[in-house]
Each structure stands twice: as structure tokens, then as C-alpha cells.
Amino acid sequence: MARTASLSGFPEWLPQERLVELHVLDTLRRTFELHGFASIETRAVETVGQLLRKGEIDKEVYGLSRLQDDEDSASKDDAHALALHFDLTVPFARYVVENAGYLAFPFRRYQIQKVWRGERPQEGRAREFTQADIDVVGDGELPFRYDVELALVIAQALSALPIPPFRLRVNNRKLAEGFYRGIGLTDTAGVLRSIDKLDKIGPEKVAELLQEELGATPEQAKAALELASIRTEDTTFVDQVRALGVQDELLDEGVAELEQVISAASAAAPGKVVADLSIARGLDYYTGTVYETVLVGHEQLGSICSGGRYDALATKGNRKFPGVGLSIGVTRLVSRILSQELASASRSVPTAVLVSLVDDDSWVAAQSVASQLRGRGIPVEVAAKAEKFGKQIKYADRRGIPFVWFSHADGRHEVKDIRSGEQIEADPAMWMPPAQDLVPQVTAASAAD
């Protein structure tokens, strides 16, 4: 965090920090809309039964006892209890099912909202934070090319942010599960959950887990870890997988799908999207492509963007709505940007001009000037008191307002750039500040060095 919060895990930004967050949100929104994603918002509250479809994460749920007390007693069992959503994917699946008759498929959506998780706050982990998701969902089927497209969209979105270089690491659950099946490990979901802990506990501990909890032989554990060690920036991972000598139809299907993603990405975003066969994503609902993203040099922060393909998360009777999506941890990113001073805003307020007062009777005329300037999109404040001009200029400087406007009795107007001291005559019906001063600018630190 950029500074200590009074309530741990619930970050609050100062105005200048908030401008950096808004820049990140605006950049993501603009990129998503350029690719045809429509914005939606879902309610903050879901039933616990709906939320826990994602997996064994009941300890992360914030229950809402007051709301629950208002419900009928018949709905007070655990599954129907109410809680705040802790991600946006599961609520989105419900939204698709309930609104399927009103949506055009494939449905492309982006969603930027707060989520809540009851976990221990630490660097990069908060109890209340903002996520930015994109998904494409089909009705009955969803072409695999969307798995490729979403990797490219996220690579473009992250490339536009003031962050260090990143690596979007991609794997395929079919590849992994087929490989495990091919070496005789039948509890493929359990193996994936163990492999998912590689970054946290290391290969030796994972090998122990595979043998002690899943009954793997030392040779099987060794083979699983050999697969997880494969990382390439191009499609050479295919030959490395084949060299391990495992045969399985599901493995073949996963290799072919991952090859499509990496082939397209290595051409469109070389070095940014890589095949990493250690990526498992321990959540059971992923069925194919899986993604995780780390900042180079900031790997200890964890994944800043993750997701994957899910074929059965959203269902209605026999009708399935397969999808693929990714989620960006906006608060995690912004926290790192601020704490490492990777970017900063040019000022802490949107105001570009302070209209000064000659005397208290000039306030109405000053409002007229302000209206003309605002009519052309210039953010303006009018001084509250007719103090000495020096005090009004100091007020503007303290607020970070770059220009002060002066109106004279003879009808002339002047505007002063208080940073340079330059003062020129100006017409309120025509004057515009330089483009870079019209609104606060967020600049990456590297660009300023």
C-alpha cells in the first residue's frame, strides 16, 4: 500500500492516488470497448450456495447476517444464506443464465466492480478491492479462437498501463490432465491442486504431496514436475512435451489448443505471452486454457491477471453456456504502482483554472467567465473570497491548479500560468489551456526519467 490504512485490508486513496487508479480503469475500459466488449454490473450480494460453486473457499465469504435476518426463515439454511461476492465470474455465470433470453451470443462482456474476501491483508491482498473482468460466453458452444483472442486483448490492455514488463503465462488443463492420466495418475484434479502450489512451496514439497496425498510413485511425481518445468516463448514447448513420451488423446487435444494460443500470441505480442506448463489454476471449473500473469521483477506480488476456459460453470437444464475470461486485480496493480512510484498524476485535482475575484461584487461576473470556460470542457473553480491576489494564487498553487484567471474593470481578461509566471491576455470565449493541462495527466516514472 502507498500508506498505512486505518482499517487494514480496505484501501483508500488520496486524490492524487485516485487519479492514478482512474487512469488504470479508463485505460482498461477503453481497450475493452475497442474490442467490442459491453459493460455490465451485477449485484454485490449472492447466495452462499451460488458463490461456493467456485470451489472450497467458504472461509473467504463475507456473510450478511442483517440481510439474512430479513429473509423468510425457510431460506436461512447455509446454501441460501446471503454473502458479498468475492469475484465476478460466478455472479456473471448466474447473470448469463437468468438473462439468456435477452442476450446475443456469443456475449462479450466486461465488468469492473468491487469484490470482498475475508482473508489476511498483505502486500497485494486486500479484503475489499476492484477487479476488471472480460469474458466471452457462447450458447451451447464457443469457438476456441476466443481463447486466443482474449490473451491478445489482455496483452494489449496491460501494455497500455504504467506498469513494469509482464508475462501472461498460459497452459491448458486438457494438456495437463491428459498427461497425468497418461502416466497413471487418475485424480487429475488433485494433481492440479498440488502443482498449483509450486510457486509457494517448491518442487520438493509438491513431490511429497503427490506421493503422500495422491499415491503417486516417485517416477510419476518426477514426470509431473518435468512437465511443469516446461516454459517457452514460442511453440517449441510441443516438442518438449512429446519428448516426455506420454500418450493420451486428451493430452494431444490440449497440446494442439495451447499451440494455437502461443503461435498467435508470439506473433502479435512477442515475449509477453508464454507457454508455462506449471500453471494449473486449482479451481475445478476450468476445462481448457488457463492464464496467469506476473510482473517481471515483482513476481512475489503474485498473479495480477488470471482466468481460463470454463465449459460448464453456467448451465440451465441441458443448456450450457461455455465461456472464457480473465480477471485483472486492479487494486493489486494500483497498490504496486503507488508503492513503487511507477507512475504519478500531474496534479491532485481536476481543476485547470481558478477564476479570481477582484471584490465580493465580482463573484457573479466570475461565474459567467467560469461558465464560458466550462462550456468548452475546461474544469474551473471560482474563488470563494476576494482576498489579495497573492493569497488567491497561493490557494491555486496549494490545490495544484495551474492557471489563475483575472478580469479587469475595463473588460479585459488575463490568465496566468502560476508555474512559469507567464501572464497573457485571454478571451473567455476562445482561450484554451495546452492539451496536457486540460485534465490531470498520469505519467509513468520511466517516461519522466
GROMACS .gro file of C-alpha atoms in nm:
model
  449
    1MET     CA    1   0.000   0.000   0.000
    2ALA     CA    2   0.116   0.354  -0.063
    3ARG     CA    3   0.040   0.445   0.302
    4THR     CA    4  -0.098   0.289   0.617
    5ALA     CA    5  -0.476   0.250   0.620
    6SER     CA    6  -0.676   0.300   0.938
    7LEU     CA    7  -0.865  -0.026   0.870
    8SER     CA    8  -0.639  -0.298   0.735
    9GLY     CA    9  -0.742  -0.454   0.405
   10PHE     CA   10  -0.975  -0.173   0.294
   11PRO     CA   11  -0.758   0.067   0.091
   12GLU     CA   12  -0.848   0.433   0.046
   13TRP     CA   13  -0.661   0.656  -0.196
   14LEU     CA   14  -0.570   1.021  -0.166
   15PRO     CA   15  -0.698   1.238  -0.455
   16GLN     CA   16  -0.372   1.219  -0.649
   17GLU     CA   17  -0.357   0.842  -0.597
   18ARG     CA   18  -0.719   0.806  -0.702
   19LEU     CA   19  -0.634   0.979  -1.030
   20VAL     CA   20  -0.380   0.705  -1.098
   21GLU     CA   21  -0.645   0.441  -1.028
   22LEU     CA   22  -0.892   0.620  -1.257
   23HIS     CA   23  -0.628   0.627  -1.531
   24VAL     CA   24  -0.589   0.249  -1.499
   25LEU     CA   25  -0.967   0.196  -1.505
   26ASP     CA   26  -1.019   0.429  -1.801
   27THR     CA   27  -0.740   0.260  -1.996
   28LEU     CA   28  -0.886  -0.084  -1.937
   29ARG     CA   29  -1.238   0.029  -2.021
   30ARG     CA   30  -1.124   0.197  -2.341
   31THR     CA   31  -0.930  -0.111  -2.453
   32PHE     CA   32  -1.216  -0.349  -2.376
   33GLU     CA   33  -1.467  -0.135  -2.563
   34LEU     CA   34  -1.233  -0.108  -2.864
   35HIS     CA   35  -1.260  -0.485  -2.883
   36GLY     CA   36  -1.639  -0.484  -2.865
   37PHE     CA   37  -1.697  -0.583  -2.502
   38ALA     CA   38  -2.016  -0.448  -2.345
   39SER     CA   39  -2.024  -0.327  -1.986
   40ILE     CA   40  -2.246  -0.488  -1.724
   41GLU     CA   41  -2.271  -0.472  -1.345
   42THR     CA   42  -2.409  -0.742  -1.119
   43ARG     CA   43  -2.541  -0.712  -0.765
   44ALA     CA   44  -2.293  -0.725  -0.477
   45VAL     CA   45  -2.491  -0.997  -0.296
   46GLU     CA   46  -2.528  -1.363  -0.391
   47THR     CA   47  -2.641  -1.673  -0.207
   48VAL     CA   48  -2.363  -1.874  -0.044
   49GLY     CA   49  -2.470  -2.177  -0.246
   50GLN     CA   50  -2.417  -1.985  -0.568
   51LEU     CA   51  -2.080  -1.847  -0.459
   52LEU     CA   52  -1.939  -2.180  -0.343
   53ARG     CA   53  -1.985  -2.330  -0.688
   54LYS     CA   54  -1.632  -2.200  -0.750
   55GLY     CA   55  -1.469  -2.437  -0.503
   56GLU     CA   56  -1.364  -2.478  -0.140
   57ILE     CA   57  -1.336  -2.115  -0.041
   58ASP     CA   58  -1.605  -2.075   0.225
   59LYS     CA   59  -1.357  -1.908   0.460
   60GLU     CA   60  -1.330  -1.612   0.219
   61VAL     CA   61  -1.702  -1.532   0.214
   62TYR     CA   62  -1.838  -1.224   0.391
   63GLY     CA   63  -2.182  -1.326   0.515
   64LEU     CA   64  -2.460  -1.068   0.557
   65SER     CA   65  -2.646  -1.153   0.876
   66ARG     CA   66  -2.866  -0.842   0.883
   67LEU     CA   67  -2.995  -0.900   0.531
   68GLN     CA   68  -3.040  -1.268   0.609
   69ASP     CA   69  -3.245  -1.185   0.918
   70ASP     CA   70  -3.490  -1.002   0.693
   71GLU     CA   71  -3.545  -1.311   0.477
   72ASP     CA   72  -3.806  -1.579   0.544
   73SER     CA   73  -3.690  -1.835   0.798
   74ALA     CA   74  -3.734  -2.107   0.537
   75SER     CA   75  -3.442  -1.965   0.339
   76LYS     CA   76  -3.194  -1.948   0.626
   77ASP     CA   77  -3.006  -2.271   0.553
   78ASP     CA   78  -2.638  -2.238   0.461
   79ALA     CA   79  -2.690  -2.265   0.085
   80HIS     CA   80  -2.946  -1.983   0.082
   81ALA     CA   81  -2.757  -1.755   0.320
   82LEU     CA   82  -2.652  -1.424   0.166
   83ALA     CA   83  -2.294  -1.304   0.120
   84LEU     CA   84  -2.090  -1.045  -0.068
   85HIS     CA   85  -1.942  -1.173  -0.393
   86PHE     CA   86  -1.568  -1.244  -0.381
   87ASP     CA   87  -1.513  -1.247  -0.756
   88LEU     CA   88  -1.709  -1.153  -1.068
   89THR     CA   89  -1.702  -1.480  -1.262
   90VAL     CA   90  -1.956  -1.679  -1.059
   91PRO     CA   91  -2.206  -1.389  -1.042
   92PHE     CA   92  -2.159  -1.345  -1.417
   93ALA     CA   93  -2.245  -1.710  -1.477
   94ARG     CA   94  -2.571  -1.660  -1.284
   95TYR     CA   95  -2.638  -1.338  -1.480
   96VAL     CA   96  -2.599  -1.520  -1.812
   97VAL     CA   97  -2.835  -1.800  -1.711
   98GLU     CA   98  -3.102  -1.561  -1.582
   99ASN     CA   99  -3.080  -1.325  -1.882
  100ALA     CA  100  -3.007  -1.573  -2.162
  101GLY     CA  101  -3.327  -1.479  -2.344
  102TYR     CA  102  -3.215  -1.116  -2.370
  103LEU     CA  103  -2.851  -1.165  -2.470
  104ALA     CA  104  -2.699  -1.208  -2.816
  105PHE     CA  105  -2.444  -1.491  -2.820
  106PRO     CA  106  -2.150  -1.509  -2.823
  107PHE     CA  107  -2.187  -1.249  -2.548
  108ARG     CA  108  -1.882  -1.028  -2.492
  109ARG     CA  109  -1.884  -0.854  -2.155
  110TYR     CA  110  -1.653  -0.654  -1.936
  111GLN     CA  111  -1.724  -0.580  -1.572
  112ILE     CA  112  -1.539  -0.352  -1.331
  113GLN     CA  113  -1.659  -0.377  -0.971
  114LYS     CA  114  -1.560  -0.410  -0.608
  115VAL     CA  115  -1.534  -0.756  -0.454
  116TRP     CA  116  -1.479  -0.869  -0.095
  117ARG     CA  117  -1.275  -1.154   0.055
  118GLY     CA  118  -1.227  -1.239   0.421
  119GLU     CA  119  -0.857  -1.313   0.410
  120ARG     CA  120  -0.546  -1.184   0.587
  121PRO     CA  121  -0.440  -0.849   0.434
  122GLN     CA  122  -0.087  -0.830   0.298
  123GLU     CA  123   0.103  -0.677   0.007
  124GLY     CA  124  -0.119  -0.721  -0.297
  125ARG     CA  125  -0.408  -0.874  -0.099
  126ALA     CA  126  -0.695  -0.667   0.035
  127ARG     CA  127  -1.033  -0.750   0.183
  128GLU     CA  128  -1.209  -0.500  -0.042
  129PHE     CA  129  -1.071  -0.449  -0.389
  130THR     CA  130  -1.159  -0.379  -0.751
  131GLN     CA  131  -1.147  -0.634  -1.031
  132ALA     CA  132  -1.177  -0.580  -1.405
  133ASP     CA  133  -1.305  -0.885  -1.596
  134ILE     CA  134  -1.361  -0.969  -1.959
  135ASP     CA  135  -1.541  -1.283  -2.079
  136VAL     CA  136  -1.692  -1.426  -2.394
  137VAL     CA  137  -1.975  -1.674  -2.341
  138GLY     CA  138  -2.145  -1.889  -2.603
  139ASP     CA  139  -2.475  -2.074  -2.618
  140GLY     CA  140  -2.404  -2.447  -2.650
  141GLU     CA  141  -2.060  -2.397  -2.799
  142LEU     CA  142  -1.784  -2.140  -2.809
  143PRO     CA  143  -1.513  -2.146  -3.080
  144PHE     CA  144  -1.164  -2.196  -2.942
  145ARG     CA  145  -1.038  -1.885  -3.118
  146TYR     CA  146  -1.185  -1.677  -2.835
  147ASP     CA  147  -0.923  -1.834  -2.606
  148VAL     CA  148  -0.662  -1.688  -2.839
  149GLU     CA  149  -0.834  -1.352  -2.875
  150LEU     CA  150  -0.866  -1.290  -2.502
  151ALA     CA  151  -0.495  -1.345  -2.449
  152LEU     CA  152  -0.427  -1.079  -2.713
  153VAL     CA  153  -0.682  -0.833  -2.567
  154ILE     CA  154  -0.534  -0.862  -2.218
  155ALA     CA  155  -0.181  -0.826  -2.353
  156GLN     CA  156  -0.285  -0.502  -2.526
  157ALA     CA  157  -0.468  -0.372  -2.218
  158LEU     CA  158  -0.178  -0.439  -1.980
  159SER     CA  159   0.073  -0.295  -2.229
  160ALA     CA  160  -0.111   0.038  -2.211
  161LEU     CA  161  -0.074   0.065  -1.831
  162PRO     CA  162   0.216   0.231  -1.641
  163ILE     CA  163   0.349  -0.100  -1.511
  164PRO     CA  164   0.673  -0.299  -1.549
  165PRO     CA  165   0.704  -0.564  -1.820
  166PHE     CA  166   0.468  -0.857  -1.768
  167ARG     CA  167   0.439  -1.220  -1.869
  168LEU     CA  168   0.100  -1.369  -1.950
  169ARG     CA  169   0.164  -1.736  -1.872
  170VAL     CA  170  -0.067  -1.981  -2.050
  171ASN     CA  171  -0.131  -2.353  -2.006
  172ASN     CA  172  -0.414  -2.592  -2.093
  173ARG     CA  173  -0.595  -2.814  -1.842
  174LYS     CA  174  -0.655  -3.079  -2.110
  175LEU     CA  175  -0.282  -3.100  -2.172
  176ALA     CA  176  -0.207  -3.136  -1.801
  177GLU     CA  177  -0.491  -3.376  -1.719
  178GLY     CA  178  -0.418  -3.591  -2.024
  179PHE     CA  179  -0.052  -3.613  -1.926
  180TYR     CA  180  -0.133  -3.713  -1.568
  181ARG     CA  181  -0.379  -3.971  -1.694
  182GLY     CA  182  -0.116  -4.099  -1.934
  183ILE     CA  183   0.132  -4.162  -1.652
  184GLY     CA  184  -0.132  -4.335  -1.442
  185LEU     CA  185  -0.245  -4.060  -1.203
  186THR     CA  186  -0.624  -4.078  -1.205
  187ASP     CA  187  -0.702  -3.799  -0.954
  188THR     CA  188  -0.609  -3.532  -1.207
  189ALA     CA  189  -0.789  -3.255  -1.015
  190GLY     CA  190  -0.585  -3.340  -0.706
  191VAL     CA  191  -0.261  -3.334  -0.903
  192LEU     CA  192  -0.352  -2.993  -1.045
  193ARG     CA  193  -0.416  -2.857  -0.697
  194SER     CA  194  -0.075  -2.980  -0.587
  195ILE     CA  195   0.104  -2.843  -0.895
  196ASP     CA  196  -0.073  -2.511  -0.836
  197LYS     CA  197   0.134  -2.478  -0.516
  198LEU     CA  198   0.471  -2.493  -0.698
  199ASP     CA  199   0.548  -2.123  -0.667
  200LYS     CA  200   0.463  -2.124  -0.296
  201ILE     CA  201   0.628  -2.442  -0.166
  202GLY     CA  202   0.871  -2.553  -0.437
  203PRO     CA  203   0.910  -2.878  -0.636
  204GLU     CA  204   1.037  -3.097  -0.349
  205LYS     CA  205   0.733  -3.027  -0.132
  206VAL     CA  206   0.500  -3.074  -0.429
  207ALA     CA  207   0.662  -3.412  -0.499
  208GLU     CA  208   0.596  -3.508  -0.136
  209LEU     CA  209   0.232  -3.402  -0.166
  210LEU     CA  210   0.185  -3.605  -0.483
  211GLN     CA  211   0.325  -3.917  -0.317
  212GLU     CA  212   0.173  -3.879   0.029
  213GLU     CA  213  -0.174  -3.749  -0.060
  214LEU     CA  214  -0.234  -3.886  -0.411
  215GLY     CA  215  -0.038  -4.211  -0.401
  216ALA     CA  216   0.200  -4.117  -0.683
  217THR     CA  217   0.519  -4.315  -0.725
  218PRO     CA  218   0.850  -4.124  -0.725
  219GLU     CA  219   0.866  -4.175  -1.103
  220GLN     CA  220   0.514  -4.034  -1.153
  221ALA     CA  221   0.589  -3.733  -0.932
  222LYS     CA  222   0.912  -3.675  -1.126
  223ALA     CA  223   0.726  -3.688  -1.459
  224ALA     CA  224   0.458  -3.444  -1.337
  225LEU     CA  225   0.727  -3.198  -1.227
  226GLU     CA  226   0.916  -3.238  -1.555
  227LEU     CA  227   0.601  -3.134  -1.740
  228ALA     CA  228   0.555  -2.835  -1.506
  229SER     CA  229   0.914  -2.721  -1.573
  230ILE     CA  230   0.848  -2.654  -1.942
  231ARG     CA  231   0.839  -2.283  -2.030
  232THR     CA  232   0.881  -2.136  -2.378
  233GLU     CA  233   0.809  -1.807  -2.557
  234ASP     CA  234   0.714  -1.994  -2.875
  235THR     CA  235   0.566  -2.328  -2.980
  236THR     CA  236   0.883  -2.528  -2.904
  237PHE     CA  237   0.704  -2.649  -2.590
  238VAL     CA  238   0.528  -2.901  -2.818
  239ASP     CA  239   0.849  -3.094  -2.889
  240GLN     CA  240   0.946  -3.080  -2.521
  241VAL     CA  241   0.612  -3.234  -2.419
  242ARG     CA  242   0.641  -3.503  -2.687
  243ALA     CA  243   0.993  -3.584  -2.567
  244LEU     CA  244   0.847  -3.697  -2.233
  245GLY     CA  245   0.696  -3.994  -2.419
  246VAL     CA  246   0.342  -3.985  -2.277
  247GLN     CA  247   0.049  -4.086  -2.498
  248ASP     CA  248  -0.311  -3.973  -2.439
  249GLU     CA  249  -0.587  -3.830  -2.661
  250LEU     CA  250  -0.676  -3.553  -2.414
  251LEU     CA  251  -0.308  -3.460  -2.395
  252ASP     CA  252  -0.296  -3.432  -2.774
  253GLU     CA  253  -0.604  -3.207  -2.776
  254GLY     CA  254  -0.458  -2.979  -2.509
  255VAL     CA  255  -0.122  -2.952  -2.685
  256ALA     CA  256  -0.295  -2.851  -3.010
  257GLU     CA  257  -0.507  -2.585  -2.836
  258LEU     CA  258  -0.215  -2.435  -2.645
  259GLU     CA  259  -0.011  -2.430  -2.965
  260GLN     CA  260  -0.279  -2.214  -3.128
  261VAL     CA  261  -0.268  -1.960  -2.843
  262ILE     CA  262   0.111  -1.936  -2.830
  263SER     CA  263   0.151  -1.928  -3.209
  264ALA     CA  264  -0.084  -1.629  -3.243
  265ALA     CA  265   0.048  -1.451  -2.934
  266SER     CA  266   0.416  -1.490  -3.016
  267ALA     CA  267   0.345  -1.310  -3.343
  268ALA     CA  268   0.120  -1.034  -3.203
  269ALA     CA  269   0.283  -0.983  -2.860
  270PRO     CA  270   0.628  -1.144  -2.868
  271GLY     CA  271   0.773  -1.214  -2.526
  272LYS     CA  272   0.458  -1.109  -2.343
  273VAL     CA  273   0.254  -1.429  -2.378
  274VAL     CA  274   0.441  -1.750  -2.298
  275ALA     CA  275   0.365  -2.121  -2.258
  276ASP     CA  276   0.415  -2.215  -1.894
  277LEU     CA  277   0.313  -2.570  -1.812
  278SER     CA  278   0.334  -2.510  -1.437
  279ILE     CA  279   0.017  -2.300  -1.447
  280ALA     CA  280  -0.264  -2.512  -1.305
  281ARG     CA  281  -0.534  -2.280  -1.163
  282GLY     CA  282  -0.661  -2.503  -0.882
  283LEU     CA  283  -1.028  -2.416  -0.936
  284ASP     CA  284  -1.225  -2.714  -1.062
  285TYR     CA  285  -1.443  -2.535  -1.314
  286TYR     CA  286  -1.162  -2.461  -1.561
  287THR     CA  287  -1.170  -2.707  -1.850
  288GLY     CA  288  -0.913  -2.589  -2.105
  289THR     CA  289  -0.694  -2.283  -2.144
  290VAL     CA  290  -0.573  -2.127  -1.818
  291TYR     CA  291  -0.392  -1.796  -1.776
  292GLU     CA  292  -0.185  -1.628  -1.505
  293THR     CA  293   0.010  -1.302  -1.532
  294VAL     CA  294   0.305  -1.174  -1.332
  295LEU     CA  295   0.503  -0.851  -1.337
  296VAL     CA  296   0.869  -0.912  -1.421
  297GLY     CA  297   1.077  -0.827  -1.115
  298HIS     CA  298   0.764  -0.826  -0.896
  299GLU     CA  299   0.682  -1.196  -0.901
  300GLN     CA  300   0.635  -1.200  -0.523
  301LEU     CA  301   0.323  -0.990  -0.575
  302GLY     CA  302   0.152  -1.293  -0.728
  303SER     CA  303  -0.072  -1.303  -1.031
  304ILE     CA  304  -0.215  -0.968  -1.143
  305CYS     CA  305  -0.444  -1.122  -1.405
  306SER     CA  306  -0.576  -1.475  -1.430
  307GLY     CA  307  -0.857  -1.682  -1.574
  308GLY     CA  308  -0.936  -1.953  -1.821
  309ARG     CA  309  -1.188  -2.154  -2.019
  310TYR     CA  310  -1.496  -2.293  -1.841
  311ASP     CA  311  -1.741  -2.514  -2.027
  312ALA     CA  312  -1.999  -2.592  -1.758
  313LEU     CA  313  -1.996  -2.312  -1.499
  314ALA     CA  314  -2.315  -2.161  -1.649
  315THR     CA  315  -2.589  -2.417  -1.717
  316LYS     CA  316  -2.967  -2.418  -1.745
  317GLY     CA  317  -3.108  -2.769  -1.761
  318ASN     CA  318  -2.941  -2.934  -2.060
  319ARG     CA  319  -2.837  -2.597  -2.197
  320LYS     CA  320  -2.473  -2.498  -2.141
  321PHE     CA  321  -2.305  -2.162  -2.179
  322PRO     CA  322  -1.931  -2.224  -2.223
  323GLY     CA  323  -1.705  -1.926  -2.172
  324VAL     CA  324  -1.353  -1.798  -2.145
  325GLY     CA  325  -1.242  -1.499  -1.942
  326LEU     CA  326  -0.972  -1.319  -1.750
  327SER     CA  327  -0.976  -1.103  -1.440
  328ILE     CA  328  -0.735  -0.818  -1.363
  329GLY     CA  329  -0.667  -0.735  -0.999
  330VAL     CA  330  -0.692  -0.358  -1.033
  331THR     CA  331  -0.632  -0.278  -0.666
  332ARG     CA  332  -0.329  -0.508  -0.655
  333LEU     CA  333  -0.186  -0.331  -0.961
  334VAL     CA  334  -0.259   0.019  -0.834
  335SER     CA  335  -0.110  -0.060  -0.493
  336ARG     CA  336   0.215  -0.164  -0.657
  337ILE     CA  337   0.217   0.135  -0.894
  338LEU     CA  338   0.180   0.371  -0.598
  339SER     CA  339   0.411   0.198  -0.351
  340GLN     CA  340   0.690   0.171  -0.609
  341GLU     CA  341   0.617   0.519  -0.755
  342LEU     CA  342   0.583   0.368  -1.101
  343ALA     CA  343   0.350   0.649  -1.209
  344SER     CA  344   0.210   0.974  -1.075
  345ALA     CA  345  -0.058   1.228  -1.159
  346SER     CA  346   0.039   1.579  -1.269
  347ARG     CA  347  -0.195   1.733  -1.008
  348SER     CA  348  -0.434   1.622  -0.737
  349VAL     CA  349  -0.748   1.798  -0.861
  350PRO     CA  350  -0.927   1.810  -1.198
  351THR     CA  351  -0.940   2.192  -1.186
  352ALA     CA  352  -0.735   2.362  -1.458
  353VAL     CA  353  -0.834   2.725  -1.386
  354LEU     CA  354  -0.916   2.928  -1.076
  355VAL     CA  355  -1.118   3.240  -1.160
  356SER     CA  356  -1.009   3.507  -0.913
  357LEU     CA  357  -1.223   3.779  -0.754
  358VAL     CA  358  -1.140   4.149  -0.758
  359ASP     CA  359  -1.401   4.210  -0.488
  360ASP     CA  360  -1.705   4.030  -0.349
  361ASP     CA  361  -1.933   4.201  -0.601
  362SER     CA  362  -1.740   4.038  -0.889
  363TRP     CA  363  -1.849   3.684  -0.796
  364VAL     CA  364  -2.145   3.679  -1.038
  365ALA     CA  365  -1.928   3.801  -1.327
  366ALA     CA  366  -1.664   3.542  -1.234
  367GLN     CA  367  -1.928   3.270  -1.253
  368SER     CA  368  -2.012   3.389  -1.604
  369VAL     CA  369  -1.647   3.353  -1.708
  370ALA     CA  370  -1.635   3.009  -1.548
  371SER     CA  371  -1.947   2.901  -1.738
  372GLN     CA  372  -1.793   3.001  -2.070
  373LEU     CA  373  -1.477   2.808  -1.993
  374ARG     CA  374  -1.667   2.502  -1.869
  375GLY     CA  375  -1.880   2.513  -2.184
  376ARG     CA  376  -1.566   2.422  -2.377
  377GLY     CA  377  -1.472   2.142  -2.139
  378ILE     CA  378  -1.228   2.329  -1.915
  379PRO     CA  379  -1.255   2.233  -1.543
  380VAL     CA  380  -1.291   2.558  -1.345
  381GLU     CA  381  -1.328   2.677  -0.985
  382VAL     CA  382  -1.430   3.028  -0.874
  383ALA     CA  383  -1.254   3.176  -0.574
  384ALA     CA  384  -1.476   3.187  -0.265
  385LYS     CA  385  -1.335   3.510  -0.123
  386ALA     CA  386  -1.195   3.833  -0.268
  387GLU     CA  387  -0.860   3.809  -0.092
  388LYS     CA  388  -0.540   3.968  -0.216
  389PHE     CA  389  -0.439   3.823  -0.549
  390GLY     CA  390  -0.126   3.677  -0.390
  391LYS     CA  391  -0.339   3.472  -0.150
  392GLN     CA  392  -0.567   3.356  -0.430
  393ILE     CA  393  -0.263   3.247  -0.631
  394LYS     CA  394  -0.125   3.062  -0.326
  395TYR     CA  395  -0.459   2.886  -0.290
  396ALA     CA  396  -0.440   2.771  -0.653
  397ASP     CA  397  -0.081   2.657  -0.603
  398ARG     CA  398  -0.173   2.460  -0.289
  399ARG     CA  399  -0.456   2.289  -0.477
  400GLY     CA  400  -0.234   2.215  -0.777
  401ILE     CA  401  -0.439   2.436  -1.011
  402PRO     CA  402  -0.207   2.552  -1.294
  403PHE     CA  403  -0.389   2.868  -1.415
  404VAL     CA  404  -0.545   3.173  -1.245
  405TRP     CA  405  -0.790   3.396  -1.434
  406PHE     CA  406  -0.811   3.774  -1.378
  407SER     CA  407  -1.093   4.000  -1.501
  408HIS     CA  408  -1.043   4.379  -1.513
  409ALA     CA  409  -1.290   4.668  -1.485
  410ASP     CA  410  -1.224   4.772  -1.846
  411GLY     CA  411  -1.344   4.435  -1.971
  412ARG     CA  412  -1.003   4.282  -2.033
  413HIS     CA  413  -0.917   3.934  -1.914
  414GLU     CA  414  -0.582   3.778  -1.837
  415VAL     CA  415  -0.473   3.428  -1.743
  416LYS     CA  416  -0.158   3.344  -1.550
  417ASP     CA  417   0.033   3.018  -1.560
  418ILE     CA  418   0.146   3.016  -1.198
  419ARG     CA  419   0.415   2.755  -1.268
  420SER     CA  420   0.607   2.968  -1.519
  421GLY     CA  421   0.477   3.309  -1.414
  422GLU     CA  422   0.369   3.388  -1.772
  423GLN     CA  423   0.055   3.607  -1.789
  424ILE     CA  424  -0.128   3.679  -2.115
  425GLU     CA  425  -0.450   3.842  -2.230
  426ALA     CA  426  -0.726   3.593  -2.294
  427ASP     CA  427  -1.085   3.579  -2.421
  428PRO     CA  428  -1.311   3.355  -2.208
  429ALA     CA  429  -1.500   3.262  -2.525
  430MET     CA  430  -1.188   3.136  -2.702
  431TRP     CA  431  -0.895   3.063  -2.467
  432MET     CA  432  -0.790   2.702  -2.414
  433PRO     CA  433  -0.512   2.568  -2.195
  434PRO     CA  434  -0.249   2.345  -2.353
  435ALA     CA  435  -0.385   1.994  -2.406
  436GLN     CA  436  -0.159   1.845  -2.141
  437ASP     CA  437  -0.301   2.087  -1.881
  438LEU     CA  438  -0.669   2.042  -1.963
  439VAL     CA  439  -0.700   1.740  -1.734
  440PRO     CA  440  -0.452   1.578  -1.492
  441GLN     CA  441  -0.200   1.360  -1.672
  442VAL     CA  442  -0.075   1.029  -1.537
  443THR     CA  443   0.285   0.971  -1.634
  444ALA     CA  444   0.491   0.656  -1.595
  445ALA     CA  445   0.810   0.707  -1.399
  446SER     CA  446   1.025   0.568  -1.680
  447ALA     CA  447   0.884   0.829  -1.919
  448ALA     CA  448   0.990   1.108  -1.684
  449ASP     CA  449   1.345   0.977  -1.621
   0.00000   0.00000   0.00000
